[in-house]
PDB file of C-alpha atoms in Angstrom:
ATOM      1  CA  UNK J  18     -60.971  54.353  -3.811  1.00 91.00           C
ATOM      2  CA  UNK J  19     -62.604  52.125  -6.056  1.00 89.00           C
ATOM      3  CA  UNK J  20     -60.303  49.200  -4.650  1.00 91.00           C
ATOM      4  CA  UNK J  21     -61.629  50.056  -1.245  1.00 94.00           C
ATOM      5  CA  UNK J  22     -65.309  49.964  -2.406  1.00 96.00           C
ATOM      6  CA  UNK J  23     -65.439  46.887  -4.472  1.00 94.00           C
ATOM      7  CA  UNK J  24     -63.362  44.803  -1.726  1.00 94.00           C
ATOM      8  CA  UNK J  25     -65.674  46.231   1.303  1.00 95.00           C
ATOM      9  CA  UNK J  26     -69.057  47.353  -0.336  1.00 96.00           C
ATOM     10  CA  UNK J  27     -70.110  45.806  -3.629  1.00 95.00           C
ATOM     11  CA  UNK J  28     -72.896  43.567  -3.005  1.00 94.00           C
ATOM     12  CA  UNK J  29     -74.087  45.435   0.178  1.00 95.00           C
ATOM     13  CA  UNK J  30     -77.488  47.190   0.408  1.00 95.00           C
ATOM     14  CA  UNK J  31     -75.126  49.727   2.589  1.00 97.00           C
ATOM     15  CA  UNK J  32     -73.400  53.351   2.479  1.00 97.00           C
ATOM     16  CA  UNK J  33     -70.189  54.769   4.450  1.00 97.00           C
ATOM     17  CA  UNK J  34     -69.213  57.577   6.341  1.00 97.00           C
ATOM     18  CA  UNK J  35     -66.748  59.914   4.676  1.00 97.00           C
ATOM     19  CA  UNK J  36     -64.908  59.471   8.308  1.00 96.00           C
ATOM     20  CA  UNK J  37     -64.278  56.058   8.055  1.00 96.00           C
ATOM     21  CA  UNK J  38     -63.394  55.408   4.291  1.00 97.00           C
ATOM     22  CA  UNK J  39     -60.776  58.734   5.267  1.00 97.00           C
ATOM     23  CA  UNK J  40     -59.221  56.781   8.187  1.00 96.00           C
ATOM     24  CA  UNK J  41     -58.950  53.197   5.742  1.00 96.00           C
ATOM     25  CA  UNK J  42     -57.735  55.231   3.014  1.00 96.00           C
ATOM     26  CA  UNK J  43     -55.100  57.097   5.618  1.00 96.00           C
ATOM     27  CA  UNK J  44     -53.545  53.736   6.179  1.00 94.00           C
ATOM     28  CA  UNK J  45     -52.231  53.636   2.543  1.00 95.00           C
ATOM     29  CA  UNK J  46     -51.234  57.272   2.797  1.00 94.00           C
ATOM     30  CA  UNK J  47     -54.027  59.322   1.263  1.00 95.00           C
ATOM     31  CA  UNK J  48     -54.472  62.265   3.195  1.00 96.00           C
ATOM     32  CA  UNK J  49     -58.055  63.628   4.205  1.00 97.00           C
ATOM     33  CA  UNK J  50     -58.258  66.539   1.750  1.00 97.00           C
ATOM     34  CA  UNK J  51     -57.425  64.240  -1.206  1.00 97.00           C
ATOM     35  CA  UNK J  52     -60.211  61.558  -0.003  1.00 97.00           C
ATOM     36  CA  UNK J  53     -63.218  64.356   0.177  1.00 97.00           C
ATOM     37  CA  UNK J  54     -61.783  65.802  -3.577  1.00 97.00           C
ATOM     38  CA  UNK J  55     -62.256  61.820  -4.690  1.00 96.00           C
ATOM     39  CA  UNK J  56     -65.329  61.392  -2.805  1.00 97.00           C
ATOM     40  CA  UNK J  57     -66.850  64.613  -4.489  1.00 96.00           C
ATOM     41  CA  UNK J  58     -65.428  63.798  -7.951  1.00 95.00           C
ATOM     42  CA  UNK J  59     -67.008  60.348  -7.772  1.00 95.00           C
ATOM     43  CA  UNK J  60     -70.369  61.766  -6.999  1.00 96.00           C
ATOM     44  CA  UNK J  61     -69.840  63.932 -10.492  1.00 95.00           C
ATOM     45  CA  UNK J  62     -69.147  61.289 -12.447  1.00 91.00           C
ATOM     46  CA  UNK J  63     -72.172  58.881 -11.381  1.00 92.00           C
ATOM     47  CA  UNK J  64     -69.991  56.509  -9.848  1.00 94.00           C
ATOM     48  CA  UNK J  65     -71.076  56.901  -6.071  1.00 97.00           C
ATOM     49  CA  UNK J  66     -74.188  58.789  -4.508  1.00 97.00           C
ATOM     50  CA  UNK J  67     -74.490  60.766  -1.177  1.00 96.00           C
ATOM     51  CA  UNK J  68     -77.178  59.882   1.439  1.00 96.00           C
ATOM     52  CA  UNK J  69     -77.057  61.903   4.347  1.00 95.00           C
ATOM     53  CA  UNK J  70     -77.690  60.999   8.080  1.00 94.00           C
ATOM     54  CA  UNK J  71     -78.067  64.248  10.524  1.00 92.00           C
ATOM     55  CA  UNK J  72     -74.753  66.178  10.295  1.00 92.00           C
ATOM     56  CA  UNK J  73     -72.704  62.990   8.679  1.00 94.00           C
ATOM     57  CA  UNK J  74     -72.138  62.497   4.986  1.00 96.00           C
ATOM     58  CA  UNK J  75     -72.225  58.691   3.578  1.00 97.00           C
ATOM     59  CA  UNK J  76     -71.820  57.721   0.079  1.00 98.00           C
ATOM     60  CA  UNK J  77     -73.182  54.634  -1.589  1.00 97.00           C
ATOM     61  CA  UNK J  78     -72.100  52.448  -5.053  1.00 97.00           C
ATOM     62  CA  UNK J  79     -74.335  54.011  -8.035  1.00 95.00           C
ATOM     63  CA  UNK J  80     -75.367  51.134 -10.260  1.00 93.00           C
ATOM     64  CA  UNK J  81     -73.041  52.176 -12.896  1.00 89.00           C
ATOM     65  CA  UNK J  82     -70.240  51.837 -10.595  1.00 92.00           C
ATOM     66  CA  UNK J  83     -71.315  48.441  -9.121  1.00 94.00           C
ATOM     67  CA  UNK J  84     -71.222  46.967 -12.218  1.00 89.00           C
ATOM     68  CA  UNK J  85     -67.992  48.291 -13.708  1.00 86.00           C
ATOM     69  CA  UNK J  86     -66.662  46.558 -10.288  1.00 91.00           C
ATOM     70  CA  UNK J  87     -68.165  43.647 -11.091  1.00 91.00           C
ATOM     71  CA  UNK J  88     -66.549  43.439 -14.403  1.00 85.00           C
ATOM     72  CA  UNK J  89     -63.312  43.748 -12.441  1.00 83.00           C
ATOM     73  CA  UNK J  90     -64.388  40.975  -9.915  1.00 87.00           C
ATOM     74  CA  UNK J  91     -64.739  38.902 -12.954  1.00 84.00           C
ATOM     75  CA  UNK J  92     -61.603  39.620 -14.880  1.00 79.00           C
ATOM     76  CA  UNK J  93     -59.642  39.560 -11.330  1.00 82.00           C
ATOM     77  CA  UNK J  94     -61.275  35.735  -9.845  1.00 83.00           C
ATOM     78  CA  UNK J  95     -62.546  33.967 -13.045  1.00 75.00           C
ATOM     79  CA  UNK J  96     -61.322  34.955 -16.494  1.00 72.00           C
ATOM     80  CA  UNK J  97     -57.443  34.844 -15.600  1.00 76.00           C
ATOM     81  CA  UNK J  98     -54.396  36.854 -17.281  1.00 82.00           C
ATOM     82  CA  UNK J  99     -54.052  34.590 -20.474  1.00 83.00           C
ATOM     83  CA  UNK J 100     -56.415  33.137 -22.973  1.00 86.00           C
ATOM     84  CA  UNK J 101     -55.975  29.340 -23.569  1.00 86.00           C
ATOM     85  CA  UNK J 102     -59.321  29.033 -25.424  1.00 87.00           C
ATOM     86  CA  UNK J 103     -59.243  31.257 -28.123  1.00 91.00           C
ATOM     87  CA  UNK J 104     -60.972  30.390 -31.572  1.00 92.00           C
ATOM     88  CA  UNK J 105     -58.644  32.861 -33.905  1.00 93.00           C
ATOM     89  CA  UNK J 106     -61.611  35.140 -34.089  1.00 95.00           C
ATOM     90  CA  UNK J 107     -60.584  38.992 -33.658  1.00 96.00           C
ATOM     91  CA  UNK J 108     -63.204  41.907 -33.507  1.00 97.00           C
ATOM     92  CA  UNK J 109     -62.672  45.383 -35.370  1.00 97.00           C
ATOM     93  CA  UNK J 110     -63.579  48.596 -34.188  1.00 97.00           C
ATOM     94  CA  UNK J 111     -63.020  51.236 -36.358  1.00 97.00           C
ATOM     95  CA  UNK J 112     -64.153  54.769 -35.501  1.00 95.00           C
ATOM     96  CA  UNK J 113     -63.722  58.936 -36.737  1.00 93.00           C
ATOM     97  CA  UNK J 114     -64.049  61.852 -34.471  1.00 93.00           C
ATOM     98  CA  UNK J 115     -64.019  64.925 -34.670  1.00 91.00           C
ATOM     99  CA  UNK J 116     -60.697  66.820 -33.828  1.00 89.00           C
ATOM    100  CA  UNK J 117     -62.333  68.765 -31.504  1.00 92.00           C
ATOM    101  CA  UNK J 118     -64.048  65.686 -29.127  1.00 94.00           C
ATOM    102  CA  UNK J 119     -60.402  65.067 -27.233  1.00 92.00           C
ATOM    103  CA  UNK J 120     -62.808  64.003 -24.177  1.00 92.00           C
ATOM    104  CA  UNK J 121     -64.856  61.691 -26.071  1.00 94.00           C
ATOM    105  CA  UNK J 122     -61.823  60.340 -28.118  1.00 94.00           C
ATOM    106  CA  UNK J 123     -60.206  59.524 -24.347  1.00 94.00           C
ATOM    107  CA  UNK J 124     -63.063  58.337 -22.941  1.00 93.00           C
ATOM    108  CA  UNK J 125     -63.460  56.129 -26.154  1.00 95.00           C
ATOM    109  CA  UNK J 126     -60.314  54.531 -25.990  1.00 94.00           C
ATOM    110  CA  UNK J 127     -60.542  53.836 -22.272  1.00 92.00           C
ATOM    111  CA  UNK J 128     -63.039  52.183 -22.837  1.00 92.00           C
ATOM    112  CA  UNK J 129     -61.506  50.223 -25.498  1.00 95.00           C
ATOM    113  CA  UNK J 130     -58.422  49.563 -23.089  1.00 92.00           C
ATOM    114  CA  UNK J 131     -60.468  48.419 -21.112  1.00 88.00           C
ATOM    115  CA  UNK J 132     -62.421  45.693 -23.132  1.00 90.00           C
ATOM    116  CA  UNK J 133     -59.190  44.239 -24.218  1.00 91.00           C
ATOM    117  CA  UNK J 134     -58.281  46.367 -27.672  1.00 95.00           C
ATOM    118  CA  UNK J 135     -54.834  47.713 -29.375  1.00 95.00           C
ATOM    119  CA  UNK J 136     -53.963  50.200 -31.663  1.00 96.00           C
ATOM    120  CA  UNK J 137     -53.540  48.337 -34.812  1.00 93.00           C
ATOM    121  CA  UNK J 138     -53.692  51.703 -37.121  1.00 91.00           C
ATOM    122  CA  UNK J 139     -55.076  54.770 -36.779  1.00 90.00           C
ATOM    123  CA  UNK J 140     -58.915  54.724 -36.336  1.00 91.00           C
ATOM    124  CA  UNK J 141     -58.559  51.022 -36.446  1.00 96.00           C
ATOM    125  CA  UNK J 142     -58.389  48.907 -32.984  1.00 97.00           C
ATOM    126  CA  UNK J 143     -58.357  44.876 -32.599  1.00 96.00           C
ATOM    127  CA  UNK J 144     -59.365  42.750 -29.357  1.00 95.00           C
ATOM    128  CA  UNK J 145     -58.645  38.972 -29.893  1.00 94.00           C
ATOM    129  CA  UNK J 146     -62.080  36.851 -29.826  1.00 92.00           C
ATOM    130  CA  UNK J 147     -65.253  38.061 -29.947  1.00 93.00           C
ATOM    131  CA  UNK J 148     -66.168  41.134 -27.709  1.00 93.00           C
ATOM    132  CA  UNK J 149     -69.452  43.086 -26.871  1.00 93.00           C
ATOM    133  CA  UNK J 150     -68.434  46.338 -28.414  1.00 95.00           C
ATOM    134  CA  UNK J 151     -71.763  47.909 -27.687  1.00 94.00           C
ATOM    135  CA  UNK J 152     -71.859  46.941 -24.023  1.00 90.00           C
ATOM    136  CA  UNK J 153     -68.334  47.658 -23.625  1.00 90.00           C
ATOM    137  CA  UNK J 154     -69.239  51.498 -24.982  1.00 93.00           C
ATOM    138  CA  UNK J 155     -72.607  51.602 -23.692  1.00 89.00           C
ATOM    139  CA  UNK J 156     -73.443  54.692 -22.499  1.00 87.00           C
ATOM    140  CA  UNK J 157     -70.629  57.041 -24.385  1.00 92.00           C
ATOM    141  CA  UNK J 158     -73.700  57.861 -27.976  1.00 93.00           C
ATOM    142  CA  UNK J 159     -71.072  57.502 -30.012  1.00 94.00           C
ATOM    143  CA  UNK J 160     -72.494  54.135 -32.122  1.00 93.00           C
ATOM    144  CA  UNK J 161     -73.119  57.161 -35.295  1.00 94.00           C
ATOM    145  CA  UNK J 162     -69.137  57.316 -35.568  1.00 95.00           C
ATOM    146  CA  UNK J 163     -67.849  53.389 -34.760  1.00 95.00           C
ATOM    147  CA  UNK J 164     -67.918  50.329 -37.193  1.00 96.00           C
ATOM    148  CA  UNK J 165     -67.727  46.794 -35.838  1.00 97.00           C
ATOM    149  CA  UNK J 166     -66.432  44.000 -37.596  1.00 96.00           C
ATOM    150  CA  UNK J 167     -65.575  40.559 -36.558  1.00 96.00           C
ATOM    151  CA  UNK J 168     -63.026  37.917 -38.447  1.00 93.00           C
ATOM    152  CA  UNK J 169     -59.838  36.391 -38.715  1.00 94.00           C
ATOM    153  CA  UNK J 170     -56.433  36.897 -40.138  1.00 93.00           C
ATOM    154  CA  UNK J 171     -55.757  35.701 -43.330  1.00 93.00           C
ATOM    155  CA  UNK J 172     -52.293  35.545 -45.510  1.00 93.00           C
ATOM    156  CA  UNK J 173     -50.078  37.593 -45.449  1.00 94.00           C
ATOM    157  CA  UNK J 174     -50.620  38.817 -42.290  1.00 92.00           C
ATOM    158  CA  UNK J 175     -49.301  36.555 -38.934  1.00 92.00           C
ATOM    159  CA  UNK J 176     -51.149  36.768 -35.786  1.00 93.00           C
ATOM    160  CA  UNK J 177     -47.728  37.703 -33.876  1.00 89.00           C
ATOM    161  CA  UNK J 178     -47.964  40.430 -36.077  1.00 90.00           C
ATOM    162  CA  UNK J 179     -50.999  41.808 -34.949  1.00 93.00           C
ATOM    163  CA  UNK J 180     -50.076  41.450 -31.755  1.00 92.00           C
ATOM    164  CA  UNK J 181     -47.162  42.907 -31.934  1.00 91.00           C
ATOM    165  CA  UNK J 182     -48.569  45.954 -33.493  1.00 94.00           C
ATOM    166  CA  UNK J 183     -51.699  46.948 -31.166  1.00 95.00           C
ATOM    167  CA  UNK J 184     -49.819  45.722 -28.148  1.00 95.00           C
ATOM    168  CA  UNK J 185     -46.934  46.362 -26.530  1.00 93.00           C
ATOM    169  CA  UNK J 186     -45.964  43.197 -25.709  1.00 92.00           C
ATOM    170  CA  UNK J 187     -42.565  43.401 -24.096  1.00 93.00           C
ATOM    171  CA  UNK J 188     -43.999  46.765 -22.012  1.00 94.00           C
ATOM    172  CA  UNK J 189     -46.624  44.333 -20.460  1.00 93.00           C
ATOM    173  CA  UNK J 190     -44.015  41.331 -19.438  1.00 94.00           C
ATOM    174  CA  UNK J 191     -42.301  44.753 -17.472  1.00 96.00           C
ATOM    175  CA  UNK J 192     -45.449  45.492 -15.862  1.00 95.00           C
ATOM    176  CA  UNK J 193     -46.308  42.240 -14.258  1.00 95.00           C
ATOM    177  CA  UNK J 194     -42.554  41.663 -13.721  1.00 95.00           C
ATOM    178  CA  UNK J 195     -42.350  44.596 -11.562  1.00 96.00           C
ATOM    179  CA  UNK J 196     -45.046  43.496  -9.866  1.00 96.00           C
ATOM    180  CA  UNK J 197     -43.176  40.416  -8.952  1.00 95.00           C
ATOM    181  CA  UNK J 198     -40.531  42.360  -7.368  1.00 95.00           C
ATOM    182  CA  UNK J 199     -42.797  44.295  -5.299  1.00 95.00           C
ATOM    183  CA  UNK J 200     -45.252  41.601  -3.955  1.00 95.00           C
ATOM    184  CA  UNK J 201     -43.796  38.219  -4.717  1.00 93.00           C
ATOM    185  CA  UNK J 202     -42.071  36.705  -1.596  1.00 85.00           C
ATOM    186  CA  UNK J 203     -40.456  33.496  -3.467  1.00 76.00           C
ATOM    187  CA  UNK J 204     -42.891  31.001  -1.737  1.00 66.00           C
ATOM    188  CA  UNK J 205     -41.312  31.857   1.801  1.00 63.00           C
ATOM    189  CA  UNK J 206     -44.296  32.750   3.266  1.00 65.00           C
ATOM    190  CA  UNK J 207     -42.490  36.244   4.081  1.00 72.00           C
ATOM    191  CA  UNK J 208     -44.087  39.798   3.633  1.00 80.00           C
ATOM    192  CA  UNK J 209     -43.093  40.770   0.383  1.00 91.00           C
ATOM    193  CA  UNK J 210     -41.335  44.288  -0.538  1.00 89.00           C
ATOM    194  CA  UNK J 211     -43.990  46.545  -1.265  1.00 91.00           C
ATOM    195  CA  UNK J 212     -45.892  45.703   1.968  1.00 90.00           C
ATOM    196  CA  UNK J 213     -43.106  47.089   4.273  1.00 89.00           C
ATOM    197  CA  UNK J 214     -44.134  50.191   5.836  1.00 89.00           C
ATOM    198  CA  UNK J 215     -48.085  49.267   5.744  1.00 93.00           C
ATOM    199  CA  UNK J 216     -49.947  49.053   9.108  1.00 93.00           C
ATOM    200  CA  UNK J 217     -52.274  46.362   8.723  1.00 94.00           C
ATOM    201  CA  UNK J 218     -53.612  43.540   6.711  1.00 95.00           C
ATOM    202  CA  UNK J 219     -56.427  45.999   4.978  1.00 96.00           C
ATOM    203  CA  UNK J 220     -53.895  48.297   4.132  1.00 96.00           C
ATOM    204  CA  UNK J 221     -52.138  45.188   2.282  1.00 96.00           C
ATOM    205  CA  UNK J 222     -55.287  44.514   0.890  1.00 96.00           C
ATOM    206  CA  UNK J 223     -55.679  47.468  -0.657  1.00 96.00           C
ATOM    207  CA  UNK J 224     -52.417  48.938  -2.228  1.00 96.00           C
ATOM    208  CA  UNK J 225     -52.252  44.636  -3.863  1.00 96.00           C
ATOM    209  CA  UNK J 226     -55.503  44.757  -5.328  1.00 95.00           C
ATOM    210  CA  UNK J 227     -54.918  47.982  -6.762  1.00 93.00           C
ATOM    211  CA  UNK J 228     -51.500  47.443  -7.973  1.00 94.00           C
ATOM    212  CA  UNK J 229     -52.931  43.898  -9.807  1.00 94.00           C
ATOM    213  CA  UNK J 230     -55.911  45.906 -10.656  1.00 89.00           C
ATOM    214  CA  UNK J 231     -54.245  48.121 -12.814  1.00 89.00           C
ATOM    215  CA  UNK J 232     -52.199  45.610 -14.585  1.00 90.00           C
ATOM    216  CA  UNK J 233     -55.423  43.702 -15.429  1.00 86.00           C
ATOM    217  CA  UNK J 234     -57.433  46.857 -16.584  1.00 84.00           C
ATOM    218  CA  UNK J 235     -54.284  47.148 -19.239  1.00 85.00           C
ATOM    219  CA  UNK J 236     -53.907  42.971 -20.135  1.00 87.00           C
ATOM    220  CA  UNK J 237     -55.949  42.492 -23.421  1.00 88.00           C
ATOM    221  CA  UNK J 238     -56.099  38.834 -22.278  1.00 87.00           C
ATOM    222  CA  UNK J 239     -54.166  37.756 -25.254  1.00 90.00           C
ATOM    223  CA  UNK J 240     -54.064  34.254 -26.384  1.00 91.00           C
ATOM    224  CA  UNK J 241     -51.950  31.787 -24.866  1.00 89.00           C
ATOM    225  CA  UNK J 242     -50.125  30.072 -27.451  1.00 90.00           C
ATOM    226  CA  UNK J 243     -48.749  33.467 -29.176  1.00 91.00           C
ATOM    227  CA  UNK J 244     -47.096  34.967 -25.829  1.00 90.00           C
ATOM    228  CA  UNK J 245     -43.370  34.805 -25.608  1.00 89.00           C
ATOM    229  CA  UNK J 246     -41.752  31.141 -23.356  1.00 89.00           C
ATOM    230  CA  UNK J 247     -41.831  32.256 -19.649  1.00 89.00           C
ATOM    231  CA  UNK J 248     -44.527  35.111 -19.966  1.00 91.00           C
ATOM    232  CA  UNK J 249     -44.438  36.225 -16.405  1.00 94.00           C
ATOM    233  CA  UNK J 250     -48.279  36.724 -16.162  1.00 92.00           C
ATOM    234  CA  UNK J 251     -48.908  33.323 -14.899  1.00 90.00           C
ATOM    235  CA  UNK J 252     -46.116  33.912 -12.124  1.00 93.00           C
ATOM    236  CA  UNK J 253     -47.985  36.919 -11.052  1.00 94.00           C
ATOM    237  CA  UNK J 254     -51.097  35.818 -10.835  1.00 93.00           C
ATOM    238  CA  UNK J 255     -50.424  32.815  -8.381  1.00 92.00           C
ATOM    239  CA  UNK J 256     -48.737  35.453  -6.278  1.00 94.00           C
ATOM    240  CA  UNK J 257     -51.157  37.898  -6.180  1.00 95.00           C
ATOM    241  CA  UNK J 258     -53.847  35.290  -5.480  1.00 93.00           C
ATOM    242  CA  UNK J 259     -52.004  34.004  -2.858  1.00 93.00           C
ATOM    243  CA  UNK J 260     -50.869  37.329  -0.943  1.00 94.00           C
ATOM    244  CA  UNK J 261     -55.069  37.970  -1.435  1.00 95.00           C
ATOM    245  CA  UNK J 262     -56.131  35.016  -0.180  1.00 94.00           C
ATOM    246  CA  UNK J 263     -53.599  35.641   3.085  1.00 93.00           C
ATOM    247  CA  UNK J 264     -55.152  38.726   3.698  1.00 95.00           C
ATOM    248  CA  UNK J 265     -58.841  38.470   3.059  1.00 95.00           C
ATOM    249  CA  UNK J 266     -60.305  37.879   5.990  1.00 96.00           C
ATOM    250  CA  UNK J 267     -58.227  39.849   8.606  1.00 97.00           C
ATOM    251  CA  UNK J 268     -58.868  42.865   5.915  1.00 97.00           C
ATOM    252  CA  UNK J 269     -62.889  42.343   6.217  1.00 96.00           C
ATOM    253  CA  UNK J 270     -62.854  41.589  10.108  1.00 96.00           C
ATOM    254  CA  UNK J 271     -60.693  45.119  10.425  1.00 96.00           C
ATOM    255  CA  UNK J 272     -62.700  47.045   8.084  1.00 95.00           C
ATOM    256  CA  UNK J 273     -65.811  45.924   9.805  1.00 94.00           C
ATOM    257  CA  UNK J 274     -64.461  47.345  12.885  1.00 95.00           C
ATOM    258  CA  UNK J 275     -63.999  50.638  11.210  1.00 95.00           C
ATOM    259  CA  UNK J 276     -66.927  51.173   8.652  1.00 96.00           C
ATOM    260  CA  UNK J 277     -69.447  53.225   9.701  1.00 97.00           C
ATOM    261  CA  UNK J 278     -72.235  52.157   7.296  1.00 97.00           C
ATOM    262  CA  UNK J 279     -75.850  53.170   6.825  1.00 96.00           C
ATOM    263  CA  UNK J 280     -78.033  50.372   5.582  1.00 96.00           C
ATOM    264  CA  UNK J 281     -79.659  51.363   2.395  1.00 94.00           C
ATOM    265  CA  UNK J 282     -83.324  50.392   1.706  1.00 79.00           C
TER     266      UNK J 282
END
């Protein structure tokens, strides 16, 4: 859903139907009652807002949501899946919750998944470089219960060791590889495996973005020069932005044919 919306909406002073984003999402195999329970649960969480137009139901991008796409847009286009300029700088977060705030411990470390932190003990998380910690949590009114430190490691301790502790390194090679098998087509030109069975270029579209989406929401954009020879990442990339750029604009021109908008003042 949020695929759909950021490729299709973000950036436009517009809302749409519930019919139409039900027949894009139908493409992909979403069936109607699952689309209206997103829809609805998206309005309860402040990430889209209703407008309605006589006996039709449109929903719009809340602010929140527009920019949490446009953090994606930016890690997706323009900040890439590796980090060749890193300064050995690494920021700390360190936080204690209650045991009984299991939704705000969650919603904490999403967040910190997110913004490109590991595990490195418990309470204690790492992101390499320096990272907005209080943008990256804005919003949760937790700041009473996190500390934020930045620095760098020092003797004993190796940076592979770090890494190797808050991240699962070898899990994320298996990610992107995977995603090789599905999308990557060897240069050919072809369609590539997991596009088989899709109707059209927006439906493409959609299940790709989503699929690199994900991997990027879990890639703490580690540094370059302490990733294992032939880290697949690279390899991915170029195929997803290639597959993307093939499908771009038959996507929009299709979805424009569908998308029942209502311009938004």
């Amino acid at each position: 859903m949020l695929t759909f919306f950021g490729a299709h909406v973000l950036g436009r002073p517009v809302a749409v139907s519930a019919g139409s984003v039900i027949e894009v999402l139908g493409r992909v195999g979403i069936g109607e009652h699952a689309v209206r329970t997103s829809l609805n649960r998206m309005v309860k969480r402040g990430l889209l807002e209703r407008h309605r137009q006589g006996r039709k139901m449109y929903f719009a991008l809340s602010a929140h949501a527009a920019g949490v796409l446009e953090d994606g847009r930016e890690r997706i286009w323009r900040a890439g899946v590796v980090n060749r300029d890193w300064d050995g700088r690494w920021t700390l977060v360190g936080f204690s919750l209650p045991e009984d705030w299991r939704r705000e411990r969650h919603d904490l470390r999403s967040r910190l998944v997110w913004a490109g932190f590991g595990p490195l003990q418990n309470g204690l998380w790492a992101a390499p470089g320096m990272v907005d910690v209080a943008a990256a949590l804005a919003g949760l009114g937790l700041e009473s219960h996190i500390r934020v430190f930045g620095g760098s490691v020092l003797p004993p301790t190796q940076v592979r060791d770090v890494l190797e502790t808050a991240f699962d390194v070898p899990a994320m090679a298996s990610r992107y590889q995977a995603f090789l098998d599905r999308w990557d087509t060897g240069g050919a030109g072809g369609r590539p495996a997991a596009a088989e069975g899709l109707p059209d270029d927006l439906a493409r579209q959609l299940v790709l973005h989503s699929d690199w989406l994900e991997l990027v929401r879990r890639d703490p954009h580690l540094p370059a020069e302490h990733l294992p020879e032939g880290w697949p990442a690279m390899r991915a990339e170029a195929v997803f932005r290639d597959l993307a750029g093939r499908w771009e604009r038959p996507a929009a021109v299709e979805a424009a044919r569908i998308l029942d908008t209502l311009p938004l003042s």
